[in-house]
CSV table of C-alpha atoms in Angstrom, one decimal:
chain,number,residue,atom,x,y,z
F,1,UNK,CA,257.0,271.0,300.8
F,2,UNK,CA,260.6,272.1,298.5
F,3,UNK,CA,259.0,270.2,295.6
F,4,UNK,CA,257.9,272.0,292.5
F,5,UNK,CA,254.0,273.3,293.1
F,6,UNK,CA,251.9,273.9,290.0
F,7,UNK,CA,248.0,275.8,290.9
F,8,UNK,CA,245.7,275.1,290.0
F,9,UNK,CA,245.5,271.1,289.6
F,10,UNK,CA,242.7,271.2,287.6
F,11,UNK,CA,241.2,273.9,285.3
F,12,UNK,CA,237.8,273.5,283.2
F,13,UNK,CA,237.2,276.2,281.2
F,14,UNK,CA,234.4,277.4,278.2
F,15,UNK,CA,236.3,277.9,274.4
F,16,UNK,CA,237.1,281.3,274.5
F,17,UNK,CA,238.4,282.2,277.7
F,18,UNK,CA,241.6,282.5,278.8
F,19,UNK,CA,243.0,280.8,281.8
F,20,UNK,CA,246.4,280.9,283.9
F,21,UNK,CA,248.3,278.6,285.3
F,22,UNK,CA,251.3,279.4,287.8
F,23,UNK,CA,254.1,277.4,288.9
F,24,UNK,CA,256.5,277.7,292.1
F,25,UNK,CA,259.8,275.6,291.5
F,26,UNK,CA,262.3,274.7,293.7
F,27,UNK,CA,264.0,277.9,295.0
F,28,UNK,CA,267.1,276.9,294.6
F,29,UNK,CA,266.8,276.0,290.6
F,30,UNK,CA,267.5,278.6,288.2
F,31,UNK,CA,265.8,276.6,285.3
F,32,UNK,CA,262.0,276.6,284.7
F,33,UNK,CA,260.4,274.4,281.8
F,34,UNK,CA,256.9,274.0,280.9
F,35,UNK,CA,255.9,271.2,279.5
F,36,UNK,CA,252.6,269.6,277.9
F,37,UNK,CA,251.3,265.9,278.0
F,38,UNK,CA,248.4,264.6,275.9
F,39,UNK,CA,247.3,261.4,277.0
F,40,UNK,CA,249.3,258.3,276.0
F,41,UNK,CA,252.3,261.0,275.0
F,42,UNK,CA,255.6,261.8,276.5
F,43,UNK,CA,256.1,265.3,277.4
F,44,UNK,CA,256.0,268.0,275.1
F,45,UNK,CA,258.4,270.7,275.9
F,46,UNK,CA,256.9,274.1,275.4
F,47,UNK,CA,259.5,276.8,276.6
F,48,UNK,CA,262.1,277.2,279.0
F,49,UNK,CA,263.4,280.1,281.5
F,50,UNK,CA,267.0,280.8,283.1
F,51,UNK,CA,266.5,282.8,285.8
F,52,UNK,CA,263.8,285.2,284.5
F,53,UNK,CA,265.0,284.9,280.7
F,54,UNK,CA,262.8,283.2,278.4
F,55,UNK,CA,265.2,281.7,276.3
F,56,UNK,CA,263.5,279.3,274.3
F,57,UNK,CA,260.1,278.2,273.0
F,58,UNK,CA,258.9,275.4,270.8
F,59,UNK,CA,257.2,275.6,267.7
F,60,UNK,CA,253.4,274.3,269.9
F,61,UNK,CA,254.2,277.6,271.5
F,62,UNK,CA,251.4,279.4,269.7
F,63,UNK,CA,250.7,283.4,270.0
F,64,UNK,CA,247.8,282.4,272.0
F,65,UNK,CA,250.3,281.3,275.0
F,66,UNK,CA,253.0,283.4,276.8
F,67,UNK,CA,254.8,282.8,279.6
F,68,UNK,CA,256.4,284.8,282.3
F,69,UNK,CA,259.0,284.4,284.8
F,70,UNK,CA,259.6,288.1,286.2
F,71,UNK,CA,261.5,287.7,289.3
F,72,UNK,CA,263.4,284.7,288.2
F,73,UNK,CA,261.2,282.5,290.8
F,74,UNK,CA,257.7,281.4,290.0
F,75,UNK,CA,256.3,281.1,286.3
F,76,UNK,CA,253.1,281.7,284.8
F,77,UNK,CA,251.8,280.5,282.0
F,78,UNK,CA,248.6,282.4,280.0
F,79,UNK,CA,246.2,280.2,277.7
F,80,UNK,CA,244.6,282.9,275.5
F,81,UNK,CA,240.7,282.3,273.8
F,82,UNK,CA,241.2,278.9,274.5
F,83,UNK,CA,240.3,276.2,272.0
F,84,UNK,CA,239.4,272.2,272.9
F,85,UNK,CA,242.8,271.1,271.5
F,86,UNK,CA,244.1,273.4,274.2
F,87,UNK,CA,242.9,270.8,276.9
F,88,UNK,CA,246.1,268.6,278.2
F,89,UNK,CA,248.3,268.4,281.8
F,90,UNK,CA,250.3,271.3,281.7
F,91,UNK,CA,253.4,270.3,283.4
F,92,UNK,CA,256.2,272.1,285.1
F,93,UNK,CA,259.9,271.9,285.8
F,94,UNK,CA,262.7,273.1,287.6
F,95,UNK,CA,266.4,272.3,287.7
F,96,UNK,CA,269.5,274.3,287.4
F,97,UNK,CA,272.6,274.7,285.2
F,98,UNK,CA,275.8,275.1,286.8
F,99,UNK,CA,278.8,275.4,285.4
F,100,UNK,CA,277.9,274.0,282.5
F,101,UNK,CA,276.2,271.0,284.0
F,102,UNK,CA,272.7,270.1,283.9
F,103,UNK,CA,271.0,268.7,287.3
F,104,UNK,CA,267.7,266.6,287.3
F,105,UNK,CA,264.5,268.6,286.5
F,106,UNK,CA,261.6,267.7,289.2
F,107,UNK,CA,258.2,268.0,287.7
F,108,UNK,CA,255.5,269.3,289.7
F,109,UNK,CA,252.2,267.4,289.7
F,110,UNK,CA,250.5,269.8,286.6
F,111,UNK,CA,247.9,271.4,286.0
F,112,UNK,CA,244.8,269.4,283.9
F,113,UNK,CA,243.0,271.7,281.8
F,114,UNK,CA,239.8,270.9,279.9
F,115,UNK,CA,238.4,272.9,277.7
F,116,UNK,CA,234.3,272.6,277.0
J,1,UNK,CA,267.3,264.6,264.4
J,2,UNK,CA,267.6,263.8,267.8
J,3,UNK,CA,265.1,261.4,269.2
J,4,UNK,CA,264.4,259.5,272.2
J,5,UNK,CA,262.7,256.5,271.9
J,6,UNK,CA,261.4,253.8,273.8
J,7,UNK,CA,261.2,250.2,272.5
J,8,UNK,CA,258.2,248.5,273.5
J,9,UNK,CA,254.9,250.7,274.2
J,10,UNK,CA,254.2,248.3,277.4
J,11,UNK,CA,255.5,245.5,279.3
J,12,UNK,CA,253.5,243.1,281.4
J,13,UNK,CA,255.7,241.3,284.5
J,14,UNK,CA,254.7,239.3,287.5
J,15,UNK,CA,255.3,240.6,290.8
J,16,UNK,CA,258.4,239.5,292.1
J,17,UNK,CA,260.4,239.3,288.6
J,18,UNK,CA,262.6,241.8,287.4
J,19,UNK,CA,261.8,244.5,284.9
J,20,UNK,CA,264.1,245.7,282.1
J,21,UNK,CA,263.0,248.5,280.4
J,22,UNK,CA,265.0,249.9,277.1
J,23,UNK,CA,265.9,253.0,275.4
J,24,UNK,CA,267.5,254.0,272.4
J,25,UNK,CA,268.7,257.8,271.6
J,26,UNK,CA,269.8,259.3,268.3
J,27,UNK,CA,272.7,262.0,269.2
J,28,UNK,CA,275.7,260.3,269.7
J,29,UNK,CA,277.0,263.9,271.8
J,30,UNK,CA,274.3,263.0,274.3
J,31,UNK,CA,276.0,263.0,277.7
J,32,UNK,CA,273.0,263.2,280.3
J,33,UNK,CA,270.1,260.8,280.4
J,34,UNK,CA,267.7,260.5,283.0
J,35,UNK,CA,264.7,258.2,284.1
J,36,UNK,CA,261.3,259.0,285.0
J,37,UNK,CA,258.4,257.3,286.3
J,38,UNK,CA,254.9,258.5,286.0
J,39,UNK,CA,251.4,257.2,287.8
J,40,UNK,CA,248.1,258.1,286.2
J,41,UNK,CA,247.2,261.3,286.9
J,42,UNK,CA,250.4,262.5,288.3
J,43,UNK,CA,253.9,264.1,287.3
J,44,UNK,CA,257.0,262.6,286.0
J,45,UNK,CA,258.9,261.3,289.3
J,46,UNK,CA,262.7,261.7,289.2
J,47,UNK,CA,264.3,257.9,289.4
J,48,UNK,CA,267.5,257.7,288.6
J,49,UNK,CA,270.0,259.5,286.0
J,50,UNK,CA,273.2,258.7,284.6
J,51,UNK,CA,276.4,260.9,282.8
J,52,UNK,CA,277.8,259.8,280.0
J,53,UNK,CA,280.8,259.2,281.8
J,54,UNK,CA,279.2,256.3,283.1
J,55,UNK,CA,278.0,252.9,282.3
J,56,UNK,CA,276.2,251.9,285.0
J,57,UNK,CA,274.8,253.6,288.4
J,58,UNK,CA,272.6,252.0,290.9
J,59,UNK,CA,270.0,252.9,292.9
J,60,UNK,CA,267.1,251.6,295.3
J,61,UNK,CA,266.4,248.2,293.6
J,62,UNK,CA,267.1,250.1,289.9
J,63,UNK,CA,270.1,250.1,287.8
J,64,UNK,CA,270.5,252.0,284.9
J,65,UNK,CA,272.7,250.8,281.9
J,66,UNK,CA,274.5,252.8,279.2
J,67,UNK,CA,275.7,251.4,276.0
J,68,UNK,CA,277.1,254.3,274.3
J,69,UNK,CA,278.7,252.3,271.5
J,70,UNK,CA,275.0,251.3,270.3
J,71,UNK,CA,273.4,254.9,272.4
J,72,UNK,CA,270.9,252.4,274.4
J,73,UNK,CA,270.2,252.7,277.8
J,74,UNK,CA,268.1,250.4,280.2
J,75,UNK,CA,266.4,250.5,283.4
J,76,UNK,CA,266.4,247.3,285.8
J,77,UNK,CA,263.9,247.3,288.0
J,78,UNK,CA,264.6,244.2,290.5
J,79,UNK,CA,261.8,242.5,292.8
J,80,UNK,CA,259.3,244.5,290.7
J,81,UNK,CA,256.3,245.5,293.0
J,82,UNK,CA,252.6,246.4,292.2
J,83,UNK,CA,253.5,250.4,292.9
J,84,UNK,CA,256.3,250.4,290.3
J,85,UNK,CA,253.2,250.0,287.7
J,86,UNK,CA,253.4,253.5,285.9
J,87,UNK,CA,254.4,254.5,282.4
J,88,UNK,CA,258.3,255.1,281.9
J,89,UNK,CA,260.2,257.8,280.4
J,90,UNK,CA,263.9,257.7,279.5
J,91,UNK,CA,264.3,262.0,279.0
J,92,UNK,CA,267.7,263.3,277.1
J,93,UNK,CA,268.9,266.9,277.5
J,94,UNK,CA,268.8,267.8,274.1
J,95,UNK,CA,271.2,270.4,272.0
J,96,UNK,CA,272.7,273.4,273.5
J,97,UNK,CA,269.8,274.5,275.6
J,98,UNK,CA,270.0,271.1,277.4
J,99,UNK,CA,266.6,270.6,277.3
J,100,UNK,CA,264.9,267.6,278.7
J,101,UNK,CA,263.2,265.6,275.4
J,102,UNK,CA,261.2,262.5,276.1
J,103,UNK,CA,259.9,260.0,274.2
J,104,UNK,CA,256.4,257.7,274.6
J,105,UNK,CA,257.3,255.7,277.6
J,106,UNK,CA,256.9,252.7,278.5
J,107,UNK,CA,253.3,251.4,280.3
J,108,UNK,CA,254.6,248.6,283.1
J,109,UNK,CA,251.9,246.7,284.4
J,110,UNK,CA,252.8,244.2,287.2
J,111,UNK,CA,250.9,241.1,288.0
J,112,UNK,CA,250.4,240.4,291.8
């Protein structure tokens, strides 16, 4: 499978913990996105990577959440002391930039997190 | 600010007919705009995307139309089937960062 692979698909988890979610895009993309969806919502974009730069993260970003792309390939994202608002589909992207040129950005299938 | 938006929250067709699904976008500089569909419980799925260079571009029983004079895009589906039942996304790479920015969608439900 080339597609973009997010683990795990689901998460439940107690208020308080922290959780991780990891995300393998397509290896030739040098973007990464993570997104969040609330139901009945569009996509919610959280922060972005090129290559292993974080270059960009939205203002739902809260300290609680960090995101790491070290070798420029897969992504984690960390969900510190977890609160209920927390619980959403965490979604993933990858496309790439070339030469000033945007291409598509696949979405994985995401990760569902509920917090109890 | 930039926005996307999406017209009509949901649309209701009969199998068979064809679907035309709107979008309207705020940034007038906007030169990439794709579509997505998304099933319940499932990721966006890549459809179809269009430049800005372009009006039109066809795919696999979709078109998609772009009105930059009035920044409105569409998305025909023809024949619409019972597995093009999802919710809808139009999803503009915004500002400099050319990050993808979605709106609502639109929920398609077709009638057998």
């Amino acid at each position: 499978d080339t597609g973009v692979s997010q683990n795990p698909r689901h998460k439940i988890t107690k208020r308080g913990q922290n959780v991780t979610f990891r995300c393998d895009p397509i290896s030739e993309h040098n973007r990464l996105y993570w997104y969040r969806q609330t139901l009945g919502q569009g996509p919610e974009f959280l922060t972005y990577f090129q290559n292993e730069a974080q270059l960009e993260k939205s203002r739902l970003l809260s300290d609680r959440f960090s995101a790491e792309r070290p070798k420029g390939s897969f992504s984690t994202l960390e969900i510190q002391r977890t609160e209920q608002g927390d619980s959403a589909m965490y979604l993933c992207a990858s496309s790439s930039l070339l030469m000033g040129q945007l291409t598509e950005a696949f979405f994985g299938q995401g990760t569902r997190l509920t917090v109890v | 600010g930039e926005s996307v938006g999406l017209h009509l929250p949901t649309l209701s067709v009969q199998e068979g007919d064809n679907s035309i699904i709107n979008c309207a976008y705020s940034n007038s500089a906007s030169d990439y705009f794709i579509w997505y569909k998304q099933e319940s419980g499932k990721g966006p799925q890549f459809i179809i995307d269009i430049r800005s260079n372009m009006d039109k571009r066809q795919g696999q029983r979709v078109t998609v139309l772009l009105n930059k004079t009035v920044k409105h895009l569409s998305l025909q589906i023809a024949a619409t089937q019972p597995g093009d039942s999802a919710v809808y996304f139009c999803a503009n790479p915004a500002g400099g960062s050319y990050i993808p920015t979605f709106g609502r969608g639109t929920s398609l439900i077709v009638h057998p």
